[in-house]
PDB file of C-alpha atoms in Angstrom:
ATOM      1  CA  UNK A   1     163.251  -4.095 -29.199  1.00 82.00           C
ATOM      2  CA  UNK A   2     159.698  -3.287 -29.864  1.00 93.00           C
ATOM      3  CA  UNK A   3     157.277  -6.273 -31.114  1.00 96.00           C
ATOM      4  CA  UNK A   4     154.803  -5.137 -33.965  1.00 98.00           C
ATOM      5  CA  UNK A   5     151.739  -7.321 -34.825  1.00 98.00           C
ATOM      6  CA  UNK A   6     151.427  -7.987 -38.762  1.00 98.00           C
ATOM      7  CA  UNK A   7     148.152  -5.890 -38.136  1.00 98.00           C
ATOM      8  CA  UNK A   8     150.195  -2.999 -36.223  1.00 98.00           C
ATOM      9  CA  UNK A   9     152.738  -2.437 -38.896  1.00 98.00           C
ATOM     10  CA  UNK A  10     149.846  -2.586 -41.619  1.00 98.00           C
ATOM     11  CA  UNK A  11     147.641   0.286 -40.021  1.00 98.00           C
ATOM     12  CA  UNK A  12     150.884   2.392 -39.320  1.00 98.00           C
ATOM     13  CA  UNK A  13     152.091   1.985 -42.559  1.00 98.00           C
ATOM     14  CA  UNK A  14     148.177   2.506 -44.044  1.00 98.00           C
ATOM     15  CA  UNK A  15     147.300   5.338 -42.105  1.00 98.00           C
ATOM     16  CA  UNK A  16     150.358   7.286 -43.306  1.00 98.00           C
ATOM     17  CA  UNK A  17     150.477   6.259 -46.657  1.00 97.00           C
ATOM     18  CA  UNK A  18     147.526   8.087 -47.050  1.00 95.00           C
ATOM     19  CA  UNK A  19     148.566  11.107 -44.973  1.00 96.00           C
ATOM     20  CA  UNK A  20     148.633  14.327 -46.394  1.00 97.00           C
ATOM     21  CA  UNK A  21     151.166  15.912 -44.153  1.00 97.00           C
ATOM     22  CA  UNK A  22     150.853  19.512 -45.359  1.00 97.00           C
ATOM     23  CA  UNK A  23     147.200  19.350 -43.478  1.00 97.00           C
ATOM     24  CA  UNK A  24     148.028  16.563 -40.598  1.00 98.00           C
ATOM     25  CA  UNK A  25     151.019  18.670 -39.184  1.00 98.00           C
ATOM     26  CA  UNK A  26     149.917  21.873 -39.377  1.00 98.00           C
ATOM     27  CA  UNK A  27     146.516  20.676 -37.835  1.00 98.00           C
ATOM     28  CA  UNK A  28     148.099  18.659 -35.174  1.00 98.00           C
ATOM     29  CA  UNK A  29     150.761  21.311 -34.251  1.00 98.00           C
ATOM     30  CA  UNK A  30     148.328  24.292 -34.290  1.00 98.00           C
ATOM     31  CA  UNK A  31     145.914  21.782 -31.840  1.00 98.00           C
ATOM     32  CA  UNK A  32     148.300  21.237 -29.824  1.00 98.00           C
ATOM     33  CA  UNK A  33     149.381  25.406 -29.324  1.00 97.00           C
ATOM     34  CA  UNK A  34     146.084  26.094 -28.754  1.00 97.00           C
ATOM     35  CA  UNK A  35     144.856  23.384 -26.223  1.00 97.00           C
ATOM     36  CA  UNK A  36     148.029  23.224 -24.333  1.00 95.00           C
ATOM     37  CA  UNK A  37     149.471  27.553 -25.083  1.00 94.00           C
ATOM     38  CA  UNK A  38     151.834  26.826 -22.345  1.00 93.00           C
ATOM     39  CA  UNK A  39     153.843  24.875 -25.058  1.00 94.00           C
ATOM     40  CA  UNK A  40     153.782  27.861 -27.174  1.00 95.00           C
ATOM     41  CA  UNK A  41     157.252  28.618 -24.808  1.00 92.00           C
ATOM     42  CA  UNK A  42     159.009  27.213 -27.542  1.00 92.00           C
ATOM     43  CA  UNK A  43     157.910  29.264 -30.234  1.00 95.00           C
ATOM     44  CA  UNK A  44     158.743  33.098 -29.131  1.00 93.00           C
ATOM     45  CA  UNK A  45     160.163  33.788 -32.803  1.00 95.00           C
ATOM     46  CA  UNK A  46     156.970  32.177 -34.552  1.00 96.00           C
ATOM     47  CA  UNK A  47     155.330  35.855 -34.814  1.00 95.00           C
ATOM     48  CA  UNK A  48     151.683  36.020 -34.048  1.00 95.00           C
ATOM     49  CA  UNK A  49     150.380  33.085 -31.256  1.00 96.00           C
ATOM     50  CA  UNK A  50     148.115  35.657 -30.077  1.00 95.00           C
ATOM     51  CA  UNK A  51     144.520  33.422 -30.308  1.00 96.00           C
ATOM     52  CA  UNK A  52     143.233  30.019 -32.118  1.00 96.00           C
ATOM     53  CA  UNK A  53     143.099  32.120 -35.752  1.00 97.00           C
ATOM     54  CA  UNK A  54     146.072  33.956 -35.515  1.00 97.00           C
ATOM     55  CA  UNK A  55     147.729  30.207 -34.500  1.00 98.00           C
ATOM     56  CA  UNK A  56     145.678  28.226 -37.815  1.00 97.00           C
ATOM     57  CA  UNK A  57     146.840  30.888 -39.906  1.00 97.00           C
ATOM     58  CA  UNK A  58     150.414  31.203 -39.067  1.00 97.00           C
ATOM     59  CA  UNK A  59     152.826  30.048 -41.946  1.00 97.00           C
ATOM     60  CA  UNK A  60     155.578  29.518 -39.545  1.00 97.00           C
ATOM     61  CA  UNK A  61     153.600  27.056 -37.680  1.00 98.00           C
ATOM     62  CA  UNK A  62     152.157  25.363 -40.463  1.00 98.00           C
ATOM     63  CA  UNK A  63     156.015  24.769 -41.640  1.00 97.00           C
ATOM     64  CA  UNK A  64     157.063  23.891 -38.704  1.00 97.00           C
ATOM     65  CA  UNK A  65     153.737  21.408 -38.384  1.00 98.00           C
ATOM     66  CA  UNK A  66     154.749  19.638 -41.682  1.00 98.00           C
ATOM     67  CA  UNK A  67     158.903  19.276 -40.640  1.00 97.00           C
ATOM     68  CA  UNK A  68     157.247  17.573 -37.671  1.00 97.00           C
ATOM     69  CA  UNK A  69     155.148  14.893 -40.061  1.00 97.00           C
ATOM     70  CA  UNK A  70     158.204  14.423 -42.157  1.00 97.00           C
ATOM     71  CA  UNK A  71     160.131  13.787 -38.905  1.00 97.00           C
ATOM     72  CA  UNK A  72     157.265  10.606 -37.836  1.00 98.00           C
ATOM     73  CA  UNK A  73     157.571   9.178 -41.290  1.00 97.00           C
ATOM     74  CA  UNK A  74     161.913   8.105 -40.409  1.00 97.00           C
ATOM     75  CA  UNK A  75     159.788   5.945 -37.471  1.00 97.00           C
ATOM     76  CA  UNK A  76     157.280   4.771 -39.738  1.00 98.00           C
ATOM     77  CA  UNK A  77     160.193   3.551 -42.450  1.00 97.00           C
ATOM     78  CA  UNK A  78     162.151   2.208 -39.683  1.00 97.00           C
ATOM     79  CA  UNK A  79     159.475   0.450 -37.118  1.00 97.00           C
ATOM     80  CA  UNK A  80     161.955  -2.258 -36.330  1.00 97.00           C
ATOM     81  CA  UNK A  81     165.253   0.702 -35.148  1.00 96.00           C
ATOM     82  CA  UNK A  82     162.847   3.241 -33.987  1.00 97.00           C
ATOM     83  CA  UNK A  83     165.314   4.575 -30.851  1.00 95.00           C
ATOM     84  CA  UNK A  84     168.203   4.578 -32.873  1.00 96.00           C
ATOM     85  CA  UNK A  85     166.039   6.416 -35.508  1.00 97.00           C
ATOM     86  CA  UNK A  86     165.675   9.085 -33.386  1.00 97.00           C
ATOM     87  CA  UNK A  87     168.658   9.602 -31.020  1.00 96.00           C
ATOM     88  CA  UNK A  88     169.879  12.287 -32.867  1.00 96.00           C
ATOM     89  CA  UNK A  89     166.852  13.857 -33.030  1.00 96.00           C
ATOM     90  CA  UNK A  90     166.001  13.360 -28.834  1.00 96.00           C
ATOM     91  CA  UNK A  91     169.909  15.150 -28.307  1.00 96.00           C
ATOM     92  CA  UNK A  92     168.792  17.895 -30.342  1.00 95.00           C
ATOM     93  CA  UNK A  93     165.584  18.447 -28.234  1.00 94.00           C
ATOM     94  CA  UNK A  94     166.922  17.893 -25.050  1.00 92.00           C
ATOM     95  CA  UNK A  95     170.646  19.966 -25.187  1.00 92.00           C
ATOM     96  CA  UNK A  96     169.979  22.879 -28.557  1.00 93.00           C
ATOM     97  CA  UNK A  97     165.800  23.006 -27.902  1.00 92.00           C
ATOM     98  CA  UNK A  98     165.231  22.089 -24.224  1.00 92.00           C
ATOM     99  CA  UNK A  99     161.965  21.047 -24.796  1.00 93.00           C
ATOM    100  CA  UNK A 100     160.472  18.842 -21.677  1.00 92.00           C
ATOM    101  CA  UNK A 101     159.761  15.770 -22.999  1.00 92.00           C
ATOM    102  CA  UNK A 102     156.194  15.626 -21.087  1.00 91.00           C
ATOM    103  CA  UNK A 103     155.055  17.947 -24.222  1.00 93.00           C
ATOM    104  CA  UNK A 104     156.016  15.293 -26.645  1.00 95.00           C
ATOM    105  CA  UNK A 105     153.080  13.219 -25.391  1.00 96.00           C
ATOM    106  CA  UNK A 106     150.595  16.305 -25.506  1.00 96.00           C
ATOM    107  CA  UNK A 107     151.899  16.450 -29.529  1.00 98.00           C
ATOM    108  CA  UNK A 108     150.789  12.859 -29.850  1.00 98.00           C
ATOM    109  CA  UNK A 109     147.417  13.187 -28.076  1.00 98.00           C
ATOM    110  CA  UNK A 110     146.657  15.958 -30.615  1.00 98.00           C
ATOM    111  CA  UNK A 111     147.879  14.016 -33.393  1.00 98.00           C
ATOM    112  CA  UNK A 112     145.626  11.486 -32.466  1.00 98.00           C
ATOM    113  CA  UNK A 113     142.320  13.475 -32.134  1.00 98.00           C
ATOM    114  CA  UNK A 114     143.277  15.124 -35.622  1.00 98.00           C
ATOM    115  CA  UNK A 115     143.966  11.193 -37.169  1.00 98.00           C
ATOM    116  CA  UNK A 116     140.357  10.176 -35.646  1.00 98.00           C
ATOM    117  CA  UNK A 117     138.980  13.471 -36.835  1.00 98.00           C
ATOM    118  CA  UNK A 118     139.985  12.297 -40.443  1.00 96.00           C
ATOM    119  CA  UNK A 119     139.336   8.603 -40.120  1.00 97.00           C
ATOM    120  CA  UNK A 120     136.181   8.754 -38.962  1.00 97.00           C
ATOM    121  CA  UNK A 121     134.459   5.181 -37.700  1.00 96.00           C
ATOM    122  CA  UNK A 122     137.452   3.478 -39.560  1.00 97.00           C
ATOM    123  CA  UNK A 123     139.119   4.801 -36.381  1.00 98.00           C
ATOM    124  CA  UNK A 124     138.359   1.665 -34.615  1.00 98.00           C
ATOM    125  CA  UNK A 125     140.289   0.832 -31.092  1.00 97.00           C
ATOM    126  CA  UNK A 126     141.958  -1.787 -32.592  1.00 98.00           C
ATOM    127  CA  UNK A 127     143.565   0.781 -35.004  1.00 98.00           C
ATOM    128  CA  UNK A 128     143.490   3.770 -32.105  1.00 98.00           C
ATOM    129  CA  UNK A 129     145.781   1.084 -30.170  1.00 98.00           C
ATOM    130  CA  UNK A 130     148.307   0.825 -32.824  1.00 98.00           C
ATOM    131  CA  UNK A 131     148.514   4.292 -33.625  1.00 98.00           C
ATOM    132  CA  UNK A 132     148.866   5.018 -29.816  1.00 98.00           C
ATOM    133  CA  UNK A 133     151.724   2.187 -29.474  1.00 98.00           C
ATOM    134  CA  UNK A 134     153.735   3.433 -31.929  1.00 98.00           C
ATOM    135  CA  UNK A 135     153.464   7.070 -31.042  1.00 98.00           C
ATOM    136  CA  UNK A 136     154.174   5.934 -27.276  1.00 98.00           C
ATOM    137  CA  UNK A 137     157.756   4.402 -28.993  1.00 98.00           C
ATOM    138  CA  UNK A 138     158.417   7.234 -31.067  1.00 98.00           C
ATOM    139  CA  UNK A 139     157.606   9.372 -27.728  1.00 97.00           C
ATOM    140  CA  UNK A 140     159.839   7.051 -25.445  1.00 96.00           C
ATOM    141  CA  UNK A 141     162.595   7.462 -28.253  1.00 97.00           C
ATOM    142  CA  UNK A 142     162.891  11.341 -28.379  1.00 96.00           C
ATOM    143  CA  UNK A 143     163.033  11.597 -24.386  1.00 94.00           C
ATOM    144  CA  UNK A 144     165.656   8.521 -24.252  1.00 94.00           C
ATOM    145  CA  UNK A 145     168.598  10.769 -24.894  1.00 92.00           C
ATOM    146  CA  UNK A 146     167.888  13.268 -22.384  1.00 92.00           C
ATOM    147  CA  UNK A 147     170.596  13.950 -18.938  1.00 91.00           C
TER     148      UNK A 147
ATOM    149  CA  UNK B   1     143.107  25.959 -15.257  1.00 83.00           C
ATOM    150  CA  UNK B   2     139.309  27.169 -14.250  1.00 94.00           C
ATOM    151  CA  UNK B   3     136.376  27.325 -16.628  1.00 97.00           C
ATOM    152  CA  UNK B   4     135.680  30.525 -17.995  1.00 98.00           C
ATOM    153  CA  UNK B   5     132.422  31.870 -18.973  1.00 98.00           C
ATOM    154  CA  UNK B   6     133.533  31.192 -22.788  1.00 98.00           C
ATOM    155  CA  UNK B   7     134.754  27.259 -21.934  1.00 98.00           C
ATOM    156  CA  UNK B   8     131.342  26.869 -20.391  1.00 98.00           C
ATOM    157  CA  UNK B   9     129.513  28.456 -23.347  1.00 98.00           C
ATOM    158  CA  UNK B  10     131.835  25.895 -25.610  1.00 98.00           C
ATOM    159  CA  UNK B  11     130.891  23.182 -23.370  1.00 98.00           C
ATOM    160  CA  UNK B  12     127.471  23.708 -23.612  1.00 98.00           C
ATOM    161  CA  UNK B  13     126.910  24.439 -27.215  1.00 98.00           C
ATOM    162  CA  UNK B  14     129.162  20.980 -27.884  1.00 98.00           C
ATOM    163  CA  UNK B  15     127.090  19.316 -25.643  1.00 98.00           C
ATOM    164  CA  UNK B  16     123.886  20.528 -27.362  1.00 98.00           C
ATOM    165  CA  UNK B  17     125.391  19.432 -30.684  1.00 98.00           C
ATOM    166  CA  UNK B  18     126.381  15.833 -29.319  1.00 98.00           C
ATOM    167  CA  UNK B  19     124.189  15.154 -26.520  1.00 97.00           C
ATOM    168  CA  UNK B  20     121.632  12.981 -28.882  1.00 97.00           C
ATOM    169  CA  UNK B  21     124.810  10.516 -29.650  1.00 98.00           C
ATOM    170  CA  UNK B  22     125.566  10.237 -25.814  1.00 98.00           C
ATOM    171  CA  UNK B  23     124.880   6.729 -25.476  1.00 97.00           C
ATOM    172  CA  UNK B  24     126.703   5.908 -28.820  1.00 97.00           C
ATOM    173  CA  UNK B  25     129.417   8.125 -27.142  1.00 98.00           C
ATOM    174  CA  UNK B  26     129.743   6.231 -24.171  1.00 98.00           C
ATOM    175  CA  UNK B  27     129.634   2.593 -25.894  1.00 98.00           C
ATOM    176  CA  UNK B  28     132.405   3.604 -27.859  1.00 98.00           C
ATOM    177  CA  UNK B  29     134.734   5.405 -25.894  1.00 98.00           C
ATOM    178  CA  UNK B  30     134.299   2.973 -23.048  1.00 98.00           C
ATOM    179  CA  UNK B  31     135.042  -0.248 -25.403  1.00 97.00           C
ATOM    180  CA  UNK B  32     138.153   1.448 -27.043  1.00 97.00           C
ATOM    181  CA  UNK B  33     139.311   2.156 -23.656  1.00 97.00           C
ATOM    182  CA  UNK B  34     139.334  -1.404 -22.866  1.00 97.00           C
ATOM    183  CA  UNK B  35     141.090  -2.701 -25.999  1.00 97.00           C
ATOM    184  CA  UNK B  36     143.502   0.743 -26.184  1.00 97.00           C
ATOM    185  CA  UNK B  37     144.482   0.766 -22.564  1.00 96.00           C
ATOM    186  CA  UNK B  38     143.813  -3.146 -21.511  1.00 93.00           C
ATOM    187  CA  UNK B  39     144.913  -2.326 -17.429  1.00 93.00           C
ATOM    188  CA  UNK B  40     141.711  -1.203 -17.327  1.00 94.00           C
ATOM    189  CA  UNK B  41     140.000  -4.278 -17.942  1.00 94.00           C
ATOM    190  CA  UNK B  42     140.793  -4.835 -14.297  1.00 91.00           C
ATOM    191  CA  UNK B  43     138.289  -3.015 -12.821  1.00 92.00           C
ATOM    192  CA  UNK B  44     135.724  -5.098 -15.130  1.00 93.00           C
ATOM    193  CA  UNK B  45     136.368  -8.724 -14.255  1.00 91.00           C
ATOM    194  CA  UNK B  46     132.941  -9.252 -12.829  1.00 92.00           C
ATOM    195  CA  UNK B  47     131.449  -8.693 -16.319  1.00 94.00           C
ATOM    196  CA  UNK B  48     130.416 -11.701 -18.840  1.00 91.00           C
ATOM    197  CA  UNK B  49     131.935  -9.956 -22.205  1.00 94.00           C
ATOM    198  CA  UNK B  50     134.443  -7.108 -22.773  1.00 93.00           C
ATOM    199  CA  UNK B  51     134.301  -6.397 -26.410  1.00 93.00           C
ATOM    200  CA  UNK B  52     133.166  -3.350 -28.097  1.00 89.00           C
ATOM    201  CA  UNK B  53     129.692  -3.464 -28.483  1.00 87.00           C
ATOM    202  CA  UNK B  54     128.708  -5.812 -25.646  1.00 95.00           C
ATOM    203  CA  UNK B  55     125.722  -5.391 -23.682  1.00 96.00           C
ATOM    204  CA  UNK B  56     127.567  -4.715 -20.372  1.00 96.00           C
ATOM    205  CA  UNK B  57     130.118  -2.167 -22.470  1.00 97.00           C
ATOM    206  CA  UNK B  58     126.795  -0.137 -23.765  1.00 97.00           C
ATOM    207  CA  UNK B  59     124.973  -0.068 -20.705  1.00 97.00           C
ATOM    208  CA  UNK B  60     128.147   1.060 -18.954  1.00 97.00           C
ATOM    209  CA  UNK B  61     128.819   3.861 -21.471  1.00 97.00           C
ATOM    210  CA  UNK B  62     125.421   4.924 -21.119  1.00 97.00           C
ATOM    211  CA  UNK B  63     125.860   5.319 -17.644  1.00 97.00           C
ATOM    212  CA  UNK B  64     129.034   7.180 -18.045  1.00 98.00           C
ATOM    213  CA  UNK B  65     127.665   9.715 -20.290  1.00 98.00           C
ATOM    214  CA  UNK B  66     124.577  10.437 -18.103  1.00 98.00           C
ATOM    215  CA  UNK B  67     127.503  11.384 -15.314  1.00 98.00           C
ATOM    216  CA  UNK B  68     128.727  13.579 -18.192  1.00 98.00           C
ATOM    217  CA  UNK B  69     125.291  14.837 -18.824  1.00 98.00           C
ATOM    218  CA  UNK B  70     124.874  15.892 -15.074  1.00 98.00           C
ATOM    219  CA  UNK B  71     128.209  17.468 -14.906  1.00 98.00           C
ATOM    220  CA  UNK B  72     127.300  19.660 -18.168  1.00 98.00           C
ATOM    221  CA  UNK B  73     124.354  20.468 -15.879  1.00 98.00           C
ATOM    222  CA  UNK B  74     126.036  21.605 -12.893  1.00 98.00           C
ATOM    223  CA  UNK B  75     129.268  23.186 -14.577  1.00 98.00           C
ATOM    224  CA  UNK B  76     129.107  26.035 -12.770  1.00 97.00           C
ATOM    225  CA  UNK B  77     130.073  23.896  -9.001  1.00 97.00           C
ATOM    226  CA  UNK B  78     131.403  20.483 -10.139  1.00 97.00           C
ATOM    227  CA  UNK B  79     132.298  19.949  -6.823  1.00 97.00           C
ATOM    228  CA  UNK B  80     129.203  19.899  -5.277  1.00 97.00           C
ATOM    229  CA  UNK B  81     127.225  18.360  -8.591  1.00 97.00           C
ATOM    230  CA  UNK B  82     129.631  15.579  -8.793  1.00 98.00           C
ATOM    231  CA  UNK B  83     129.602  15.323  -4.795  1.00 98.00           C
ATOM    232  CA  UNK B  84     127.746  12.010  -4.676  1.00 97.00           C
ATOM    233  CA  UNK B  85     129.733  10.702  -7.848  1.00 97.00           C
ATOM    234  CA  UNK B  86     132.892  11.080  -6.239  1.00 97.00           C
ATOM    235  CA  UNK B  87     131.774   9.267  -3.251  1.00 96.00           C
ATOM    236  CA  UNK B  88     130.716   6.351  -4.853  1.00 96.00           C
ATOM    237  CA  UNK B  89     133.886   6.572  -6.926  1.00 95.00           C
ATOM    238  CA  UNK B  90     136.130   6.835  -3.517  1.00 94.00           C
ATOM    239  CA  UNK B  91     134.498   5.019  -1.555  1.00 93.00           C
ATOM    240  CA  UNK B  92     133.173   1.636  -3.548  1.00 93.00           C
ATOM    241  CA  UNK B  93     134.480   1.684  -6.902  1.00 93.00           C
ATOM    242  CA  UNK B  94     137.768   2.631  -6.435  1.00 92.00           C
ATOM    243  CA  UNK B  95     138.979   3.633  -9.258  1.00 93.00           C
ATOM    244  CA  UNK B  96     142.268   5.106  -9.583  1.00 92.00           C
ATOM    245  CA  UNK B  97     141.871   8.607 -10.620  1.00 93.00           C
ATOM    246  CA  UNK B  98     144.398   8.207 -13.296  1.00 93.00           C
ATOM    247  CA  UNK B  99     142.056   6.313 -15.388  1.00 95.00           C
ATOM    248  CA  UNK B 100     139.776   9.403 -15.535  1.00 97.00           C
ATOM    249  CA  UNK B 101     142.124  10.487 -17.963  1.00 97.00           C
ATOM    250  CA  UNK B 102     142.230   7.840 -19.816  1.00 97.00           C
ATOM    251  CA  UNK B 103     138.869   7.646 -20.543  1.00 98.00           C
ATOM    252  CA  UNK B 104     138.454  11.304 -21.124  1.00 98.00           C
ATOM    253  CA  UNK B 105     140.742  10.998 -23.963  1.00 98.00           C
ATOM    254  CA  UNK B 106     138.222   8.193 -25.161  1.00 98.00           C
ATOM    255  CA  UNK B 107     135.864   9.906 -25.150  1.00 98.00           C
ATOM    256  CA  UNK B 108     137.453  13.440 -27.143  1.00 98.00           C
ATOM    257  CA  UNK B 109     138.871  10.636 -29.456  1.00 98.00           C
ATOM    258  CA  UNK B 110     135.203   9.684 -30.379  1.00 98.00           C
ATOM    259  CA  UNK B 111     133.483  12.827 -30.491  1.00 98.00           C
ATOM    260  CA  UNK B 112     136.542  14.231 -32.738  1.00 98.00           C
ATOM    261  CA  UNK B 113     135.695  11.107 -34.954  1.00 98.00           C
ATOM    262  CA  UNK B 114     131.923  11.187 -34.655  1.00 98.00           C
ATOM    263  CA  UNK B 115     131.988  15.333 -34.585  1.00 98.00           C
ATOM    264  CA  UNK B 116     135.445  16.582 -37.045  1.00 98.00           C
ATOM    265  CA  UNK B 117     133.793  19.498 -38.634  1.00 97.00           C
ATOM    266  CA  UNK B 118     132.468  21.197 -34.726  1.00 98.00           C
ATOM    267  CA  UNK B 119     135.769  19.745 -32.738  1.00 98.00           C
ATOM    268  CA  UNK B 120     137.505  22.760 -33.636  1.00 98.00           C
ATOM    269  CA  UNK B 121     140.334  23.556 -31.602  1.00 98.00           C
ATOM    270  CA  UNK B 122     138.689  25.953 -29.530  1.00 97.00           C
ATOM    271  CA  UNK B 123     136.130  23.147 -28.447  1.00 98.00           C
ATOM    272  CA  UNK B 124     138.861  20.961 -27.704  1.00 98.00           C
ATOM    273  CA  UNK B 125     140.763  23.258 -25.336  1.00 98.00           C
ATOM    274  CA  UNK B 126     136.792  24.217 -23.717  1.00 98.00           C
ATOM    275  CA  UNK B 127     136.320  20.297 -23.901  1.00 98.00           C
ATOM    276  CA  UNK B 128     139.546  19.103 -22.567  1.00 98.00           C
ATOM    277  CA  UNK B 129     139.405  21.802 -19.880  1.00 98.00           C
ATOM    278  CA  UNK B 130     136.024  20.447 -18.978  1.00 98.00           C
ATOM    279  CA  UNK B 131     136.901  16.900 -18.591  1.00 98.00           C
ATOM    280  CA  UNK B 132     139.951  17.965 -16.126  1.00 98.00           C
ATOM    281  CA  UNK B 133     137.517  19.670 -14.156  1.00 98.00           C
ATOM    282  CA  UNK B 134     135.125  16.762 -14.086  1.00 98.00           C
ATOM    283  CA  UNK B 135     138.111  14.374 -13.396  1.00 98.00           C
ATOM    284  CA  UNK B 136     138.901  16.606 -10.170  1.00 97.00           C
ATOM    285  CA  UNK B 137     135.398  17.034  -8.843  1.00 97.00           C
ATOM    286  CA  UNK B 138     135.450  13.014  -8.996  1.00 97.00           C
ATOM    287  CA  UNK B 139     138.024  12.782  -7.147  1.00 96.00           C
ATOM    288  CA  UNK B 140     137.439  15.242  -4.608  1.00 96.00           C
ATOM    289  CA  UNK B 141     136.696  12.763  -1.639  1.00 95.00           C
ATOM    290  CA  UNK B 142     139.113  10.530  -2.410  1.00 95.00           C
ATOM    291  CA  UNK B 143     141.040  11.131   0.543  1.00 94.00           C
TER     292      UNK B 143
END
């Protein structure tokens, strides 16, 4: 089982209390099509991918950017049962989605430019750390499921 | 995953927009690095103090950044503009090449939170496309 500092669980639970996932996801998810468009594989039905605007703009990905939020938050309610959390979730990537899990961790790292982005100097590498270490577990989690 | 004529305008005009920070750049990405990624402490046991901020963290992040400043300068043959880099990097430092990633991200992390409204996406991808290349060039004569 994962260990969480008192100061760990705090900035988690701080920096997504005060989320707004409607701009986070979309932001993150749209980052992460355009930086890395060989993930875009997995969103053939999603319309228009065509360049960065057409990708911002697009309502599907915007959706699909908040269900992805809403899907973190489960980890952030449950720090302490994070891989149980999400085995469901890591079968249904691996056998209905086949997503390679290496793209999970590209997700994060855009995630966490769009966090720092928003936080500003209260983005310190104390809190980077924590935010890292928990996406790492919520990372590890979705891939643990995999065959 | 070459630079094209539009990542190197990106890189550029970023660069322009950031390149008066550099030093601030380089203090802060390096000292994250330390506390976010702590293996890479290793490679700094010969210094007196390892928290964000020190004066052996600054100077070292100013030093970084003027490698970053050189490699803006030569984007168009990081090979050969990094040449002398990556031999000091292969040959006396020895620094595992993974780490250049690491500290890339360090460094995007900072300018994203120093820089939100001009880290656009399409920096990033110019950006992040840029440090890869970088990252390679310094590694060229590692073996």
């Amino acid at each position: 089982m994962v260990e969480w500092t008192d100061f760990e669980r705090a900035t988690i639970q701080d920096i997504f209390s005060k989320m707004d996932y409607e701009v986070v996801g979309p932001a993150a998810l749209s980052r992460c099509l355009i930086v890395y468009p060989w993930t875009q594989r997995y969103f053939g039905n999603f319309g228009n991918l065509y360049n960065a605007a057409a990708i911002m703009g697009n309502p599907m990905v915007a959706k699909h950017g908040t269900t992805i939020l809403h899907g973190l938050e489960r980890g952030v309610k449950n720090m302490d049962n994070i891989k149980e959390t999400y085995a469901e979730l890591s079968v249904l990537h691996s056998d209905k989605l086949h997503v390679d899990p290496d793209n999970f961790k590209l997700l994060s790292d855009c995630l966490t430019i769009v966090v720092a982005a928003q936080l500003g100097k209260a983005f310190t590498g104390e809190v980077q750390a924590a935010f890292q270490k928990f996406m790492a577990v919520v990372v590890s989690s979705l891939g643990r499921q995999y065959h | 995953m070459s630079l094209t004529d539009k990542d190197k305008a990106a890189v550029r005009a970023m660069w322009g927009k950031i390149s008066k920070s550099a030093d601030a750049i380089g203090a802060d990405a390096l000292g994250r690095m330390l506390v976010v990624y702590p293996q890479t402490k290793t490679y700094f046991s010969h210094w007196s103090d390892l928290s964000p901020n020190s004066a052996p963290v600054k100077n070292h992040g100013k030093n970084v950044m003027s490698g970053v400043a050189l490699a803006v300068s030569k984007i168009d043959d990081l090979t050969s503009g990094l040449m002398a880099l990556s031999e000091q990097h292969a040959f006396q430092l020895r620094v595992d090449p993974a780490n250049f990633k690491i500290l890339s991200h360090c460094i995007l992390v900072v300018i994203a939170s120093m820089f939100p409204k001009d880290f656009t996406p399409e920096a990033h991808v110019s950006m992040d496309k840029f440090f890869c290349g970088l990252s390679l060039a310094l590694a060229e004569k590692y073996r």
